[in-house]
Amino acid sequence: STLFGLSALGVQPEPGLIAIPDLVAGPVAGHVTLSPPPNDPCDPCAPPERPVPITAAAVTEAGATFDDETIAAAQQLVIEHCERLGDRMTLLDPPAGRRPLDTGRLRGWRARFDSPYAALYAPGISVTDPLAGPGAATQNKRLPPSGHLAGLIAATDADVGPWRAPANRALQWAVAADSDFGDDAHALLNSEGLNVLRPTPARGIVCLGARTRRYDP
């Protein structure tokens, strides 16, 4: 399916950024929302009952889950696609959908890729879930960061220009990060080309890096 999607994007000149956050997102249970029950036949004020087509039911498919090797293979295909076309880059998410990754595991994931057409961001973030009802167990939803970074890069291009590095700017709507690595870990990850998102007082979750996944400085 990754190859099929990339083949569709290959004929389009417009995409500047490619991200596949569903590769690493946490599992989502499937469910079906049925249509409202029929009118009460004993209610004289009820409107006439109309048949409800079966297609009116809202179906949410269960989210797929992939192991680390499958995720890495798919991300490498996206990198090769960007390198081949030369006019776009990809934003990579480490596989933290099921658990936050520590510094060592993040460095291990970073070491899988070497390309000036890819950038890696961590950790995962949380946003206020607009679909969470009042009785929901949590009002926040964990997400991979690549979608928010795509928006941040687009906003930076629009506000200033493409020559401005998309760093030291807050992510809109993000309310928390999976973890704060601390200054020492941040310096280590940044030196190895992994862009860190950190909670900053009075500013929110801030992107503090704009490096690609290229070993050659």
mmCIF file of C-alpha atoms in Angstrom:
data_model
loop_
_atom_site.group_PDB
_atom_site.id
_atom_site.type_symbol
_atom_site.label_atom_id
_atom_site.label_comp_id
_atom_site.label_asym_id
_atom_site.label_seq_id
_atom_site.Cartn_x
_atom_site.Cartn_y
_atom_site.Cartn_z
ATOM 1 C CA SER A 1 0.000 0.000 0.000
ATOM 2 C CA THR A 2 2.949 2.344 0.604
ATOM 3 C CA LEU A 3 4.190 1.773 -2.955
ATOM 4 C CA PHE A 4 0.683 2.359 -4.309
ATOM 5 C CA GLY A 5 0.366 5.666 -2.457
ATOM 6 C CA LEU A 6 3.824 6.823 -3.504
ATOM 7 C CA SER A 7 3.113 5.979 -7.146
ATOM 8 C CA ALA A 8 0.062 8.252 -6.970
ATOM 9 C CA LEU A 9 2.133 11.071 -5.460
ATOM 10 C CA GLY A 10 4.887 10.586 -8.015
ATOM 11 C CA VAL A 11 2.841 12.132 -10.825
ATOM 12 C CA GLN A 12 1.921 15.183 -8.737
ATOM 13 C CA PRO A 13 4.355 18.142 -8.745
ATOM 14 C CA GLU A 14 2.771 19.886 -5.765
ATOM 15 C CA PRO A 15 3.694 17.868 -2.612
ATOM 16 C CA GLY A 16 6.645 19.399 -0.778
ATOM 17 C CA LEU A 17 6.325 17.255 2.356
ATOM 18 C CA ILE A 18 5.269 13.638 2.823
ATOM 19 C CA ALA A 19 4.357 12.086 6.176
ATOM 20 C CA ILE A 20 2.616 8.833 7.124
ATOM 21 C CA PRO A 21 1.700 9.198 10.823
ATOM 22 C CA ASP A 22 -0.679 6.214 10.623
ATOM 23 C CA LEU A 23 2.377 3.968 10.374
ATOM 24 C CA VAL A 24 3.210 4.565 14.028
ATOM 25 C CA ALA A 25 -0.077 5.789 15.525
ATOM 26 C CA GLY A 26 -1.526 3.828 18.411
ATOM 27 C CA PRO A 27 -4.141 1.150 17.693
ATOM 28 C CA VAL A 28 -7.734 2.328 17.282
ATOM 29 C CA ALA A 29 -10.666 0.012 17.892
ATOM 30 C CA GLY A 30 -13.225 -0.233 15.117
ATOM 31 C CA HIS A 31 -16.856 0.557 15.846
ATOM 32 C CA VAL A 32 -20.174 1.097 14.109
ATOM 33 C CA THR A 33 -22.499 3.974 14.990
ATOM 34 C CA LEU A 34 -26.024 2.824 14.210
ATOM 35 C CA SER A 35 -28.766 5.031 12.900
ATOM 36 C CA PRO A 36 -31.269 6.524 15.397
ATOM 37 C CA PRO A 37 -34.011 4.114 16.538
ATOM 38 C CA PRO A 38 -37.334 4.226 14.686
ATOM 39 C CA ASN A 39 -40.142 6.453 15.908
ATOM 40 C CA ASP A 40 -42.382 5.228 18.702
ATOM 41 C CA PRO A 41 -45.590 4.049 16.997
ATOM 42 C CA CYS A 42 -47.579 4.973 20.114
ATOM 43 C CA ASP A 43 -46.449 8.591 20.056
ATOM 44 C CA PRO A 44 -49.126 10.607 18.219
ATOM 45 C CA CYS A 45 -46.753 13.547 17.807
ATOM 46 C CA ALA A 46 -43.938 11.566 16.244
ATOM 47 C CA PRO A 47 -43.113 12.443 12.628
ATOM 48 C CA PRO A 48 -43.783 9.798 9.986
ATOM 49 C CA GLU A 49 -41.175 7.087 10.057
ATOM 50 C CA ARG A 50 -38.892 6.948 7.062
ATOM 51 C CA PRO A 51 -36.733 3.978 6.141
ATOM 52 C CA VAL A 52 -33.065 4.487 6.965
ATOM 53 C CA PRO A 53 -30.642 3.109 4.390
ATOM 54 C CA ILE A 54 -27.997 0.758 5.701
ATOM 55 C CA THR A 55 -25.329 3.085 4.345
ATOM 56 C CA ALA A 56 -26.361 5.673 6.945
ATOM 57 C CA ALA A 57 -24.462 3.779 9.661
ATOM 58 C CA ALA A 58 -21.093 5.367 10.457
ATOM 59 C CA VAL A 59 -18.313 2.779 10.355
ATOM 60 C CA THR A 60 -14.883 3.482 11.840
ATOM 61 C CA GLU A 61 -12.276 0.979 10.733
ATOM 62 C CA ALA A 62 -9.829 -0.381 13.267
ATOM 63 C CA GLY A 63 -6.392 1.173 12.993
ATOM 64 C CA ALA A 64 -3.674 -1.128 11.738
ATOM 65 C CA THR A 65 -0.591 -1.822 13.823
ATOM 66 C CA PHE A 66 2.838 -2.503 12.345
ATOM 67 C CA ASP A 67 6.029 -3.871 13.842
ATOM 68 C CA ASP A 68 9.235 -1.844 13.841
ATOM 69 C CA GLU A 69 10.741 -3.554 10.798
ATOM 70 C CA THR A 70 7.638 -2.906 8.702
ATOM 71 C CA ILE A 71 7.599 0.734 9.790
ATOM 72 C CA ALA A 72 11.282 1.149 8.938
ATOM 73 C CA ALA A 73 10.841 -0.475 5.518
ATOM 74 C CA ALA A 74 7.905 1.793 4.674
ATOM 75 C CA GLN A 75 9.764 4.911 5.811
ATOM 76 C CA GLN A 76 12.788 3.904 3.731
ATOM 77 C CA LEU A 77 10.534 3.608 0.661
ATOM 78 C CA VAL A 78 9.278 7.152 1.269
ATOM 79 C CA ILE A 79 12.857 8.405 1.608
ATOM 80 C CA GLU A 80 13.834 6.755 -1.673
ATOM 81 C CA HIS A 81 10.788 8.311 -3.347
ATOM 82 C CA CYS A 82 11.850 11.788 -2.184
ATOM 83 C CA GLU A 83 15.465 11.232 -3.202
ATOM 84 C CA ARG A 84 14.457 10.039 -6.655
ATOM 85 C CA LEU A 85 12.228 13.051 -7.380
ATOM 86 C CA GLY A 86 14.419 15.573 -5.581
ATOM 87 C CA ASP A 87 11.667 18.165 -5.008
ATOM 88 C CA ARG A 88 10.165 16.984 -1.691
ATOM 89 C CA MET A 89 11.144 15.575 1.681
ATOM 90 C CA THR A 90 9.606 13.308 4.276
ATOM 91 C CA LEU A 91 8.920 13.841 7.974
ATOM 92 C CA LEU A 92 9.568 10.641 9.947
ATOM 93 C CA ASP A 93 7.924 9.554 13.191
ATOM 94 C CA PRO A 94 9.690 7.065 15.467
ATOM 95 C CA PRO A 95 7.430 4.119 16.411
ATOM 96 C CA ALA A 96 6.140 5.502 19.714
ATOM 97 C CA GLY A 97 2.436 4.813 19.169
ATOM 98 C CA ARG A 98 2.422 2.035 21.748
ATOM 99 C CA ARG A 99 4.956 3.461 24.203
ATOM 100 C CA PRO A 100 7.192 6.509 24.586
ATOM 101 C CA LEU A 101 10.772 5.911 23.443
ATOM 102 C CA ASP A 102 13.768 6.691 25.608
ATOM 103 C CA THR A 103 16.950 8.339 24.362
ATOM 104 C CA GLY A 104 18.712 5.072 23.558
ATOM 105 C CA ARG A 105 15.883 3.688 21.461
ATOM 106 C CA LEU A 106 15.454 6.996 19.652
ATOM 107 C CA ARG A 107 19.138 6.994 18.743
ATOM 108 C CA GLY A 108 18.771 3.441 17.478
ATOM 109 C CA TRP A 109 15.860 4.435 15.262
ATOM 110 C CA ARG A 110 17.722 7.483 13.982
ATOM 111 C CA ALA A 111 20.658 5.284 12.976
ATOM 112 C CA ARG A 112 18.484 3.401 10.461
ATOM 113 C CA PHE A 113 18.309 6.332 8.030
ATOM 114 C CA ASP A 114 20.809 8.593 6.275
ATOM 115 C CA SER A 115 19.285 11.102 3.867
ATOM 116 C CA PRO A 116 19.111 14.872 3.332
ATOM 117 C CA TYR A 117 15.507 14.327 2.199
ATOM 118 C CA ALA A 118 14.235 13.157 5.606
ATOM 119 C CA ALA A 119 13.801 14.728 9.033
ATOM 120 C CA LEU A 120 13.003 12.876 12.252
ATOM 121 C CA TYR A 121 11.009 14.405 15.127
ATOM 122 C CA ALA A 122 10.319 13.194 18.683
ATOM 123 C CA PRO A 123 8.655 12.682 21.071
ATOM 124 C CA GLY A 124 4.965 12.134 20.402
ATOM 125 C CA ILE A 125 2.530 14.867 21.396
ATOM 126 C CA SER A 126 -0.965 15.140 22.835
ATOM 127 C CA VAL A 127 -3.751 17.371 21.579
ATOM 128 C CA THR A 128 -7.214 18.161 22.861
ATOM 129 C CA ASP A 129 -9.512 15.676 21.156
ATOM 130 C CA PRO A 130 -12.440 17.594 19.594
ATOM 131 C CA LEU A 131 -14.448 14.354 19.339
ATOM 132 C CA ALA A 132 -14.107 13.387 22.997
ATOM 133 C CA GLY A 133 -17.478 13.611 24.734
ATOM 134 C CA PRO A 134 -17.986 15.010 28.244
ATOM 135 C CA GLY A 135 -17.856 11.507 29.742
ATOM 136 C CA ALA A 136 -14.702 10.421 27.950
ATOM 137 C CA ALA A 137 -11.933 8.964 30.102
ATOM 138 C CA THR A 138 -9.512 11.515 28.671
ATOM 139 C CA GLN A 139 -9.965 14.717 26.724
ATOM 140 C CA ASN A 140 -6.533 14.416 25.094
ATOM 141 C CA LYS A 141 -5.317 12.248 22.248
ATOM 142 C CA ARG A 142 -1.738 11.110 21.598
ATOM 143 C CA LEU A 143 -0.484 11.670 18.063
ATOM 144 C CA PRO A 144 2.730 11.248 16.098
ATOM 145 C CA PRO A 145 4.253 14.699 15.584
ATOM 146 C CA SER A 146 4.779 14.666 11.785
ATOM 147 C CA GLY A 147 1.377 16.150 10.922
ATOM 148 C CA HIS A 148 1.896 19.093 13.252
ATOM 149 C CA LEU A 149 5.412 19.618 11.908
ATOM 150 C CA ALA A 150 4.072 19.699 8.345
ATOM 151 C CA GLY A 151 1.734 22.477 9.445
ATOM 152 C CA LEU A 152 4.535 24.294 11.248
ATOM 153 C CA ILE A 153 6.781 24.169 8.175
ATOM 154 C CA ALA A 154 3.957 25.420 5.943
ATOM 155 C CA ALA A 155 3.205 28.250 8.387
ATOM 156 C CA THR A 156 6.877 29.233 8.532
ATOM 157 C CA ASP A 157 7.056 29.335 4.736
ATOM 158 C CA ALA A 158 3.925 31.493 4.592
ATOM 159 C CA ASP A 159 4.848 33.839 7.453
ATOM 160 C CA VAL A 160 8.526 34.388 6.628
ATOM 161 C CA GLY A 161 9.728 32.340 3.669
ATOM 162 C CA PRO A 162 11.268 28.956 2.843
ATOM 163 C CA TRP A 163 14.702 30.233 3.860
ATOM 164 C CA ARG A 164 13.578 30.376 7.509
ATOM 165 C CA ALA A 165 14.338 27.180 9.432
ATOM 166 C CA PRO A 166 11.142 25.733 10.970
ATOM 167 C CA ALA A 167 12.552 25.703 14.500
ATOM 168 C CA ASN A 168 12.059 27.506 17.805
ATOM 169 C CA ARG A 169 8.353 27.811 17.086
ATOM 170 C CA ALA A 170 5.449 26.401 19.087
ATOM 171 C CA LEU A 171 3.136 23.715 17.746
ATOM 172 C CA GLN A 172 -0.448 24.933 17.568
ATOM 173 C CA TRP A 173 -3.026 22.892 19.549
ATOM 174 C CA ALA A 174 -0.395 20.677 21.179
ATOM 175 C CA VAL A 175 -0.930 20.491 24.940
ATOM 176 C CA ALA A 176 1.720 17.971 26.067
ATOM 177 C CA ALA A 177 4.711 15.926 24.955
ATOM 178 C CA ASP A 178 5.310 12.281 25.792
ATOM 179 C CA SER A 179 8.467 13.203 27.678
ATOM 180 C CA ASP A 180 10.977 15.978 28.269
ATOM 181 C CA PHE A 181 14.450 14.600 27.644
ATOM 182 C CA GLY A 182 16.298 17.278 29.586
ATOM 183 C CA ASP A 183 19.119 19.502 28.396
ATOM 184 C CA ASP A 184 21.834 16.823 28.170
ATOM 185 C CA ALA A 185 19.712 14.351 26.197
ATOM 186 C CA HIS A 186 18.407 17.161 24.028
ATOM 187 C CA ALA A 187 21.950 18.240 23.142
ATOM 188 C CA LEU A 188 22.927 14.653 22.302
ATOM 189 C CA LEU A 189 19.875 14.004 20.124
ATOM 190 C CA ASN A 190 20.214 17.349 18.378
ATOM 191 C CA SER A 191 23.873 16.677 17.544
ATOM 192 C CA GLU A 192 22.811 13.405 15.921
ATOM 193 C CA GLY A 193 20.156 15.026 13.753
ATOM 194 C CA LEU A 194 17.022 14.168 15.719
ATOM 195 C CA ASN A 195 14.741 17.181 16.152
ATOM 196 C CA VAL A 196 13.372 17.405 19.675
ATOM 197 C CA LEU A 197 10.014 18.812 20.752
ATOM 198 C CA ARG A 198 10.046 20.162 24.300
ATOM 199 C CA PRO A 199 7.515 21.769 26.629
ATOM 200 C CA THR A 200 8.582 25.354 27.268
ATOM 201 C CA PRO A 201 7.067 27.601 29.960
ATOM 202 C CA ALA A 202 4.585 30.139 28.585
ATOM 203 C CA ARG A 203 5.174 28.927 25.015
ATOM 204 C CA GLY A 204 3.804 25.383 24.907
ATOM 205 C CA ILE A 205 5.385 22.549 22.917
ATOM 206 C CA VAL A 206 8.239 23.996 20.866
ATOM 207 C CA CYS A 207 10.166 22.439 17.995
ATOM 208 C CA LEU A 208 13.850 22.925 18.810
ATOM 209 C CA GLY A 209 15.538 21.535 15.727
ATOM 210 C CA ALA A 210 15.478 21.640 11.925
ATOM 211 C CA ARG A 211 18.043 19.056 10.870
ATOM 212 C CA THR A 212 17.748 16.378 8.224
ATOM 213 C CA ARG A 213 18.736 12.754 8.627
ATOM 214 C CA ARG A 214 22.085 13.193 6.865
ATOM 215 C CA TYR A 215 25.277 11.977 8.554
ATOM 216 C CA ASP A 216 27.555 14.093 6.361
ATOM 217 C CA PRO A 217 27.548 17.595 7.956
#
